[in-house]
Short mmCIF file of C-alpha atoms and ligand atoms in Angstrom, two decimals:
data_model
loop_
_atom_site.label_atom_id
_atom_site.label_comp_id
_atom_site.label_asym_id
_atom_site.label_seq_id
_atom_site.Cartn_x
_atom_site.Cartn_y
_atom_site.Cartn_z
CA MET B 205 92.08 180.69 94.30
CA ALA B 206 94.95 183.09 94.95
CA LYS B 207 97.10 183.85 91.93
CA SER B 208 100.71 182.67 91.96
CA LEU B 209 103.53 185.20 91.71
CA GLU B 210 104.23 184.01 88.17
CA GLU B 211 100.62 184.56 87.14
CA LYS B 212 100.61 188.07 88.60
CA PHE B 213 103.89 188.76 86.84
CA GLN B 214 102.45 187.70 83.48
CA GLN B 215 99.37 189.81 84.17
CA SER B 216 101.55 192.92 84.67
CA ILE B 217 103.37 192.14 81.44
CA ASP B 218 100.08 191.70 79.57
CA ALA B 219 98.89 195.04 80.98
CA GLU B 220 102.04 196.70 79.53
CA GLN B 221 103.42 197.54 82.98
CA LYS B 222 107.18 197.85 83.11
CA ILE B 223 109.10 195.48 85.35
CA GLU B 224 111.57 197.35 87.57
CA PRO B 225 114.73 196.01 89.27
CA LYS B 226 113.18 195.43 92.70
CA ASP B 227 109.97 193.85 91.39
CA TYR B 228 109.41 190.11 91.51
CA MET B 229 110.49 188.36 88.32
CA PRO B 230 110.86 184.65 87.49
CA ASP B 231 114.49 183.48 87.44
CA ALA B 232 114.17 182.48 83.79
CA TYR B 233 113.01 186.02 82.87
CA ARG B 234 116.03 187.47 84.68
CA ARG B 235 118.44 185.01 83.03
CA ASN B 236 117.01 185.60 79.56
CA LEU B 237 117.26 189.37 79.95
CA ILE B 238 120.82 189.21 81.26
CA ARG B 239 121.74 187.07 78.24
CA GLN B 240 120.16 189.40 75.70
CA ILE B 241 121.32 192.67 77.29
CA ALA B 242 124.89 191.37 77.76
CA GLN B 243 125.00 190.19 74.14
CA HIS B 244 123.72 193.59 73.08
CA ALA B 245 126.26 195.48 75.25
CA HIS B 246 129.15 193.36 73.95
CA SER B 247 128.00 194.08 70.39
CA GLU B 248 128.26 197.81 71.01
CA ILE B 249 131.79 197.49 72.39
CA ILE B 250 133.10 195.05 69.79
CA GLY B 251 131.23 197.09 67.19
CA MET B 252 133.62 199.99 67.82
CA LEU B 253 136.49 198.01 66.29
CA PRO B 254 135.63 197.76 62.57
CA GLU B 255 134.88 201.49 62.35
CA GLY B 256 137.65 202.53 64.78
CA ASN B 257 139.97 201.00 62.18
CA TRP B 258 139.16 203.91 59.81
CA ILE B 259 139.30 206.94 62.13
CA THR B 260 142.87 207.78 61.17
CA ARG B 261 142.10 207.29 57.47
CA ALA B 262 138.83 209.23 57.15
CA PRO B 263 139.00 211.24 53.91
CA THR B 264 138.23 214.68 55.43
CA LEU B 265 138.30 216.33 58.84
CA ARG B 266 134.49 216.52 58.80
CA ARG B 267 134.21 212.79 58.15
CA LYS B 268 136.77 212.09 60.86
CA VAL B 269 134.92 214.15 63.49
CA ALA B 270 131.61 212.46 62.66
CA LEU B 271 133.13 208.97 62.76
CA LEU B 272 134.94 209.70 66.01
CA ALA B 273 131.68 210.88 67.59
CA LYS B 274 129.85 207.79 66.30
CA VAL B 275 132.40 205.33 67.65
CA GLN B 276 132.39 207.15 70.98
CA ASP B 277 128.58 206.92 71.06
CA GLU B 278 128.85 203.12 70.70
CA ALA B 279 130.99 203.02 73.85
CA GLY B 280 128.26 205.04 75.58
CA HIS B 281 125.62 202.56 74.40
CA GLY B 282 127.70 199.74 75.87
CA LEU B 283 127.82 201.66 79.14
CA TYR B 284 124.03 202.19 79.34
CA LEU B 285 123.46 198.53 78.53
CA TYR B 286 125.97 197.12 81.02
CA SER B 287 124.36 199.40 83.62
CA ALA B 288 120.90 198.06 82.76
CA MET B 289 122.29 194.52 83.02
CA GLU B 290 123.82 195.26 86.45
CA THR B 291 120.37 196.14 87.81
CA LEU B 292 119.57 192.44 87.29
CA GLY B 293 122.41 191.35 89.57
CA LYS B 294 125.14 190.44 87.09
CA SER B 295 128.40 192.36 87.45
CA ARG B 296 130.04 194.09 84.52
CA ASP B 297 133.41 192.50 85.37
CA GLU B 298 131.97 189.00 85.20
CA SER B 299 130.18 189.72 81.96
CA LEU B 300 133.26 191.25 80.30
CA GLN B 301 135.31 188.28 81.42
CA GLU B 302 132.83 185.96 79.65
CA LEU B 303 133.26 188.04 76.51
CA ILE B 304 137.05 187.88 76.44
CA ASP B 305 136.99 184.18 77.34
CA GLY B 306 134.90 183.64 74.19
CA LYS B 307 131.91 182.35 76.22
CA ALA B 308 129.53 185.22 75.42
CA LYS B 309 128.02 186.15 72.09
CA TYR B 310 128.06 189.48 70.30
CA SER B 311 126.51 190.42 66.97
CA SER B 312 127.77 188.35 64.04
CA ILE B 313 128.07 191.47 61.86
CA PHE B 314 131.20 192.70 63.64
CA ASN B 315 133.22 189.69 62.56
CA TYR B 316 133.57 191.00 59.01
CA PRO B 317 136.53 193.21 58.04
CA THR B 318 136.32 196.85 56.93
CA THR B 319 138.66 197.08 53.98
CA SER B 320 137.56 200.30 52.29
CA TRP B 321 136.12 203.69 53.26
CA ALA B 322 132.87 202.66 51.54
CA ASP B 323 132.50 199.90 54.15
CA ILE B 324 132.20 202.65 56.77
CA GLY B 325 129.35 204.21 54.80
CA ALA B 326 127.65 200.83 54.39
CA ILE B 327 127.97 200.05 58.11
CA GLY B 328 126.29 203.32 59.10
CA TRP B 329 123.58 202.88 56.49
CA LEU B 330 122.87 199.17 56.86
CA VAL B 331 124.21 198.03 60.24
CA ASP B 332 122.95 201.04 62.17
CA GLY B 333 119.84 200.92 59.97
CA ALA B 334 119.20 197.31 61.03
CA ALA B 335 120.03 198.17 64.65
CA ILE B 336 117.42 200.96 64.62
CA VAL B 337 114.67 198.67 63.31
CA ASN B 338 115.45 196.20 66.08
CA GLN B 339 115.91 198.81 68.79
CA VAL B 340 112.85 200.93 68.05
CA ALA B 341 110.86 197.79 68.91
CA LEU B 342 112.97 197.29 72.05
CA GLN B 343 112.01 200.74 73.36
CA ARG B 344 108.80 198.95 74.39
CA THR B 345 110.56 195.98 76.00
CA SER B 346 109.02 194.97 79.32
CA TYR B 347 112.08 195.63 81.51
CA GLY B 348 112.15 199.32 82.51
CA PRO B 349 115.93 200.01 82.59
CA TYR B 350 116.44 198.28 79.21
CA ALA B 351 113.52 200.17 77.61
CA ARG B 352 114.80 203.52 78.88
CA ALA B 353 118.35 202.83 77.66
CA MET B 354 116.89 202.05 74.24
CA VAL B 355 115.13 205.40 73.94
CA ARG B 356 118.42 207.23 74.22
CA ILE B 357 120.31 204.76 72.05
CA CYS B 358 117.75 205.04 69.23
CA LYS B 359 118.16 208.82 69.06
CA GLU B 360 121.91 208.41 68.57
CA GLU B 361 121.59 205.50 66.13
CA SER B 362 119.50 207.67 63.88
CA PHE B 363 122.41 210.14 63.57
CA HIS B 364 124.71 207.17 62.85
CA GLN B 365 122.48 205.87 60.09
CA ARG B 366 122.34 209.28 58.42
CA GLN B 367 126.10 209.63 58.69
CA GLY B 368 126.51 206.36 56.80
CA PHE B 369 123.86 207.15 54.23
CA GLU B 370 125.52 210.49 53.53
CA ILE B 371 128.85 208.76 52.88
CA MET B 372 127.09 206.33 50.53
CA THR B 373 125.31 209.21 48.75
CA SER B 374 128.62 211.01 48.12
CA LEU B 375 130.23 207.85 46.78
CA ALA B 376 127.24 206.74 44.71
CA LYS B 377 126.92 210.17 43.10
CA GLY B 378 130.70 210.48 42.66
CA THR B 379 133.06 209.09 40.02
CA ALA B 380 132.50 205.67 38.43
CA GLU B 381 135.24 204.29 40.68
CA GLN B 382 133.59 205.70 43.81
CA LYS B 383 130.22 204.28 42.80
CA GLU B 384 131.89 200.91 42.28
CA MET B 385 133.36 201.12 45.82
CA ALA B 386 129.87 201.82 47.21
CA GLN B 387 128.39 198.88 45.27
CA ARG B 388 131.13 196.53 46.50
CA ALA B 389 130.46 197.58 50.11
CA LEU B 390 126.72 196.95 49.65
CA ASN B 391 127.47 193.53 48.12
CA LYS B 392 129.62 192.64 51.10
CA ILE B 393 127.43 193.92 53.95
CA TRP B 394 123.89 193.21 52.69
CA TRP B 395 123.59 189.55 53.67
CA PRO B 396 125.48 189.84 56.99
CA ALA B 397 123.18 192.80 57.83
CA LEU B 398 120.13 190.55 57.30
CA MET B 399 121.72 187.98 59.64
CA MET B 400 121.82 190.55 62.46
CA PHE B 401 118.13 189.82 63.14
CA GLY B 402 119.00 186.26 64.19
CA PRO B 403 117.81 182.85 62.96
CA SER B 404 114.49 182.49 61.15
CA ASP B 405 111.48 182.29 63.48
CA LYS B 406 111.21 178.52 63.12
CA ASP B 407 114.81 178.10 64.39
CA SER B 408 114.88 180.87 67.01
CA VAL B 409 115.47 179.35 70.44
CA HIS B 410 114.31 182.21 72.65
CA SER B 411 111.69 184.07 70.60
CA ALA B 412 108.49 182.34 71.78
CA GLN B 413 109.20 182.92 75.48
CA SER B 414 110.74 186.36 74.92
CA LEU B 415 107.66 187.48 72.99
CA LYS B 416 105.36 186.16 75.72
CA TRP B 417 107.32 188.13 78.31
CA LYS B 418 107.46 191.11 75.90
CA ILE B 419 111.24 191.21 76.17
CA LYS B 420 111.06 191.08 72.37
CA ARG B 421 108.14 192.88 70.74
CA GLN B 422 108.48 191.49 67.22
CA SER B 423 109.94 188.29 65.88
CA ASN B 424 113.30 188.02 64.08
CA ASP B 425 111.62 187.51 60.67
CA GLU B 426 109.16 190.38 61.16
CA LEU B 427 112.01 192.78 61.95
CA ARG B 428 114.13 191.48 59.06
CA GLN B 429 111.22 192.04 56.67
CA ALA B 430 110.68 195.58 58.01
CA PHE B 431 114.38 196.33 57.40
CA VAL B 432 114.25 195.02 53.81
CA ASP B 433 111.11 197.05 53.08
CA ILE B 434 112.70 200.26 54.40
CA THR B 435 116.08 199.73 52.76
CA VAL B 436 115.21 198.73 49.17
CA PRO B 437 113.92 202.23 48.22
CA GLN B 438 117.05 203.74 49.81
CA ALA B 439 119.27 201.58 47.58
CA GLU B 440 117.15 202.67 44.58
CA PHE B 441 117.68 206.31 45.54
CA LEU B 442 121.44 205.68 45.63
CA GLY B 443 121.31 203.95 42.23
CA LEU B 444 122.86 200.81 43.77
CA THR B 445 121.77 197.20 43.27
CA ILE B 446 120.96 194.94 46.20
CA PRO B 447 122.83 191.67 45.57
CA ASP B 448 119.76 189.42 45.58
CA LYS B 449 118.28 188.11 42.33
CA ASP B 450 115.13 187.00 44.17
CA LEU B 451 114.35 190.43 45.56
CA LYS B 452 111.02 191.67 44.25
CA TRP B 453 107.94 193.54 45.42
CA ASN B 454 105.08 191.23 46.31
CA GLU B 455 101.86 193.14 45.72
CA LYS B 456 99.75 190.57 47.56
CA ARG B 457 101.84 190.58 50.73
CA GLY B 458 102.62 194.30 50.57
CA HIS B 459 106.28 193.46 51.23
CA TYR B 460 109.44 192.65 49.32
CA ASP B 461 110.20 188.97 48.80
CA PHE B 462 113.88 188.21 49.20
CA GLY B 463 116.30 185.30 48.73
CA GLN B 464 117.60 182.64 51.10
CA ILE B 465 120.08 183.65 53.79
CA ASN B 466 123.17 181.48 54.04
CA TRP B 467 122.45 180.08 57.52
CA GLU B 468 125.53 177.88 57.43
CA GLU B 469 127.66 181.04 57.26
CA PHE B 470 125.65 182.62 60.11
CA TYR B 471 126.14 179.65 62.44
CA GLN B 472 129.84 179.43 61.61
CA VAL B 473 130.29 183.12 62.47
CA ILE B 474 128.45 182.88 65.79
CA LYS B 475 130.46 179.76 66.66
CA GLY B 476 133.64 181.85 66.42
CA ASN B 477 134.70 180.93 62.89
CA GLY B 478 133.96 184.20 61.07
CA PRO B 479 136.67 186.15 59.22
CA CYS B 480 137.57 188.37 62.21
CA ASN B 481 136.33 186.64 65.40
CA LYS B 482 139.81 185.91 66.73
CA GLU B 483 141.10 189.38 65.88
CA ARG B 484 138.13 191.07 67.61
CA LEU B 485 138.55 189.11 70.84
CA ALA B 486 142.32 189.65 70.83
CA ALA B 487 141.75 193.42 70.54
CA ARG B 488 139.30 193.36 73.47
CA ARG B 489 141.69 191.30 75.57
CA LYS B 490 144.52 193.74 74.90
CA ALA B 491 142.29 196.71 75.77
CA GLN B 492 141.32 195.00 79.03
CA GLU B 493 144.97 194.37 79.96
CA ASN B 494 146.12 197.87 78.97
CA GLY B 495 143.27 199.49 80.89
CA GLU B 496 143.75 197.48 84.08
CA TRP B 497 145.91 200.13 85.80
CA VAL B 498 143.34 202.86 85.04
CA LYS B 499 140.59 200.74 86.57
CA LYS B 500 142.68 200.04 89.68
CA ALA B 501 143.57 203.73 90.09
CA ALA B 502 139.92 204.80 89.68
CA LEU B 503 138.73 202.21 92.21
CA ALA B 504 141.46 203.22 94.71
CA TYR B 505 140.45 206.87 94.31
CA ALA B 506 136.78 206.04 94.85
CA GLU B 507 137.66 204.02 97.97
CA LYS B 508 139.78 206.87 99.36
CA HIS B 509 136.96 209.34 98.69
CA LYS B 510 134.46 207.07 100.47
CA LYS B 511 136.72 206.83 103.55
CA GLN B 512 137.17 210.61 103.63
CA GLN B 513 133.39 211.09 103.44
CA ALA B 514 132.87 208.64 106.29
CA ALA B 515 135.53 210.24 108.54
N1 FAQ T 890 124.83 187.47 66.15
O1 FAQ T 890 116.85 182.47 69.87
P1 FAQ T 890 117.50 183.56 69.08
C1 FAQ T 890 124.61 197.24 67.43
C2 FAQ T 890 122.24 184.02 68.89
S1 FAQ T 890 123.26 196.36 66.93
C3 FAQ T 890 125.27 186.69 67.15
O2 FAQ T 890 116.70 184.13 67.97
P2 FAQ T 890 117.29 186.02 70.59
C4 FAQ T 890 124.66 198.71 67.08
C5 FAQ T 890 121.40 184.31 70.13
O3 FAQ T 890 122.12 185.13 71.04
C6 FAQ T 890 123.67 194.64 67.18
N2 FAQ T 890 124.46 185.83 67.82
O4 FAQ T 890 118.01 184.71 70.08
C7 FAQ T 890 125.96 199.08 66.46
C8 FAQ T 890 121.14 182.92 70.64
O5 FAQ T 890 122.31 182.42 71.28
P3 FAQ T 890 122.40 182.23 72.90
C9 FAQ T 890 123.29 194.16 68.53
C10 FAQ T 890 123.16 185.81 67.45
O6 FAQ T 890 118.14 186.62 71.62
C11 FAQ T 890 126.02 199.46 65.15
C12 FAQ T 890 121.02 182.11 69.37
O7 FAQ T 890 121.68 182.85 68.35
N3 FAQ T 890 121.89 194.28 68.76
O8 FAQ T 890 125.42 196.66 68.02
C13 FAQ T 890 122.65 186.62 66.44
O9 FAQ T 890 115.86 185.75 70.94
C14 FAQ T 890 127.23 199.81 64.56
C15 FAQ T 890 119.57 181.86 68.98
O10 FAQ T 890 118.90 183.05 68.52
C16 FAQ T 890 121.27 193.49 69.66
O11 FAQ T 890 121.87 192.66 70.30
C17 FAQ T 890 123.53 187.46 65.78
N4 FAQ T 890 123.15 188.27 64.75
O12 FAQ T 890 117.26 186.96 69.28
C18 FAQ T 890 127.13 199.09 67.21
C19 FAQ T 890 119.81 193.76 69.86
N5 FAQ T 890 121.34 186.36 66.31
O13 FAQ T 890 122.27 183.62 73.48
C20 FAQ T 890 128.37 199.45 66.63
C21 FAQ T 890 119.25 193.02 71.06
C22 FAQ T 890 121.04 185.40 67.21
O14 FAQ T 890 121.24 181.34 73.29
C23 FAQ T 890 128.40 199.82 65.30
N6 FAQ T 890 119.16 191.63 70.81
N7 FAQ T 890 122.13 185.06 67.90
O15 FAQ T 890 123.74 181.63 73.14
C24 FAQ T 890 118.10 191.04 70.18
O16 FAQ T 890 117.17 191.72 69.74
C25 FAQ T 890 118.10 189.55 70.08
O17 FAQ T 890 119.03 189.06 71.01
C26 FAQ T 890 118.43 189.00 68.65
C27 FAQ T 890 118.46 187.47 68.72
C28 FAQ T 890 117.33 189.42 67.69
C29 FAQ T 890 119.78 189.51 68.16
#
């Protein structure tokens, strides 16, 4: 009996062949990818805000240049991701509108405030560190344009992580007050960083199908565990304490055991009730309004250029 299109599609996925924009794909695969890539792109753009807040207050010119470059890279990541999403037929304008209307999600982590310079170090170390663990796996995602965007993004994220870890090293090896700042930042960002990997596997809505389609290559809990295992020795190197009394090496499992995540907090944040959700969306809305004239001018110029080429 002839194989259905869906069966052939799954066969290509199982054979590790990349799906490209013009290939057949089930509608649900397309919708799921658009959802995940858009959420990812929005995270990059909203993610510029907490760190952007500290560019003018970076303690040295060297720190300022590095932070400026990092925040600019995040805009670039947003751009690659929106472009990958557009190959699936969803326009960037429509997707951005959903973000500023509060209908689209972006990573929960960016709804926490950055109140000290140490928070900038902890974001680079932990947030970019978590992003790398997730995104290294996504380099092997089944959709070609998303996988290729990830390769480039991972290279840049690794610079970001080192930038943060270097800030944390300076603070942790500095005065008692500086070490205390670093510890407070770790206390604040540790649990929200673990939440970045999404709900536990038993509560994840999309994981089973996404893993079957190889959109995701590892489950939320597997990635979270990998992040904990990588990060604990880094905290030890810094002489800082991870704020989890249940954290301990489990010889039998070959992994660290860790405490319960506050899922109530996670769901409140993704529902829009985190400490900075309203502020983040207001900032995006303002940027959209202020940039409208630039967009119009650029589009008018492109149109004029097209007419001249055609004449
Ligand atoms: N925050 O069924 P699942 C960065 C939602 S890195 C908010 O498990 P899925 C770099 C999820 O969308 C951060 N919402 O979902 C950077 C779904 O809701 P929906 C971005 C979350 O997709 C660093 C519902 O919960 N990275 O930005 C979160 O299979 C520094 C059920 O969850 C990515 O997006 C959350 N933490 O797994 C930038 C990576 N977790 O859509 C600036 C790509 C879950 O049905 C500065 N994304 N939800 O309404 C992924 O790998 C996946 O989408 C997961 C979630 C793992 C995030």
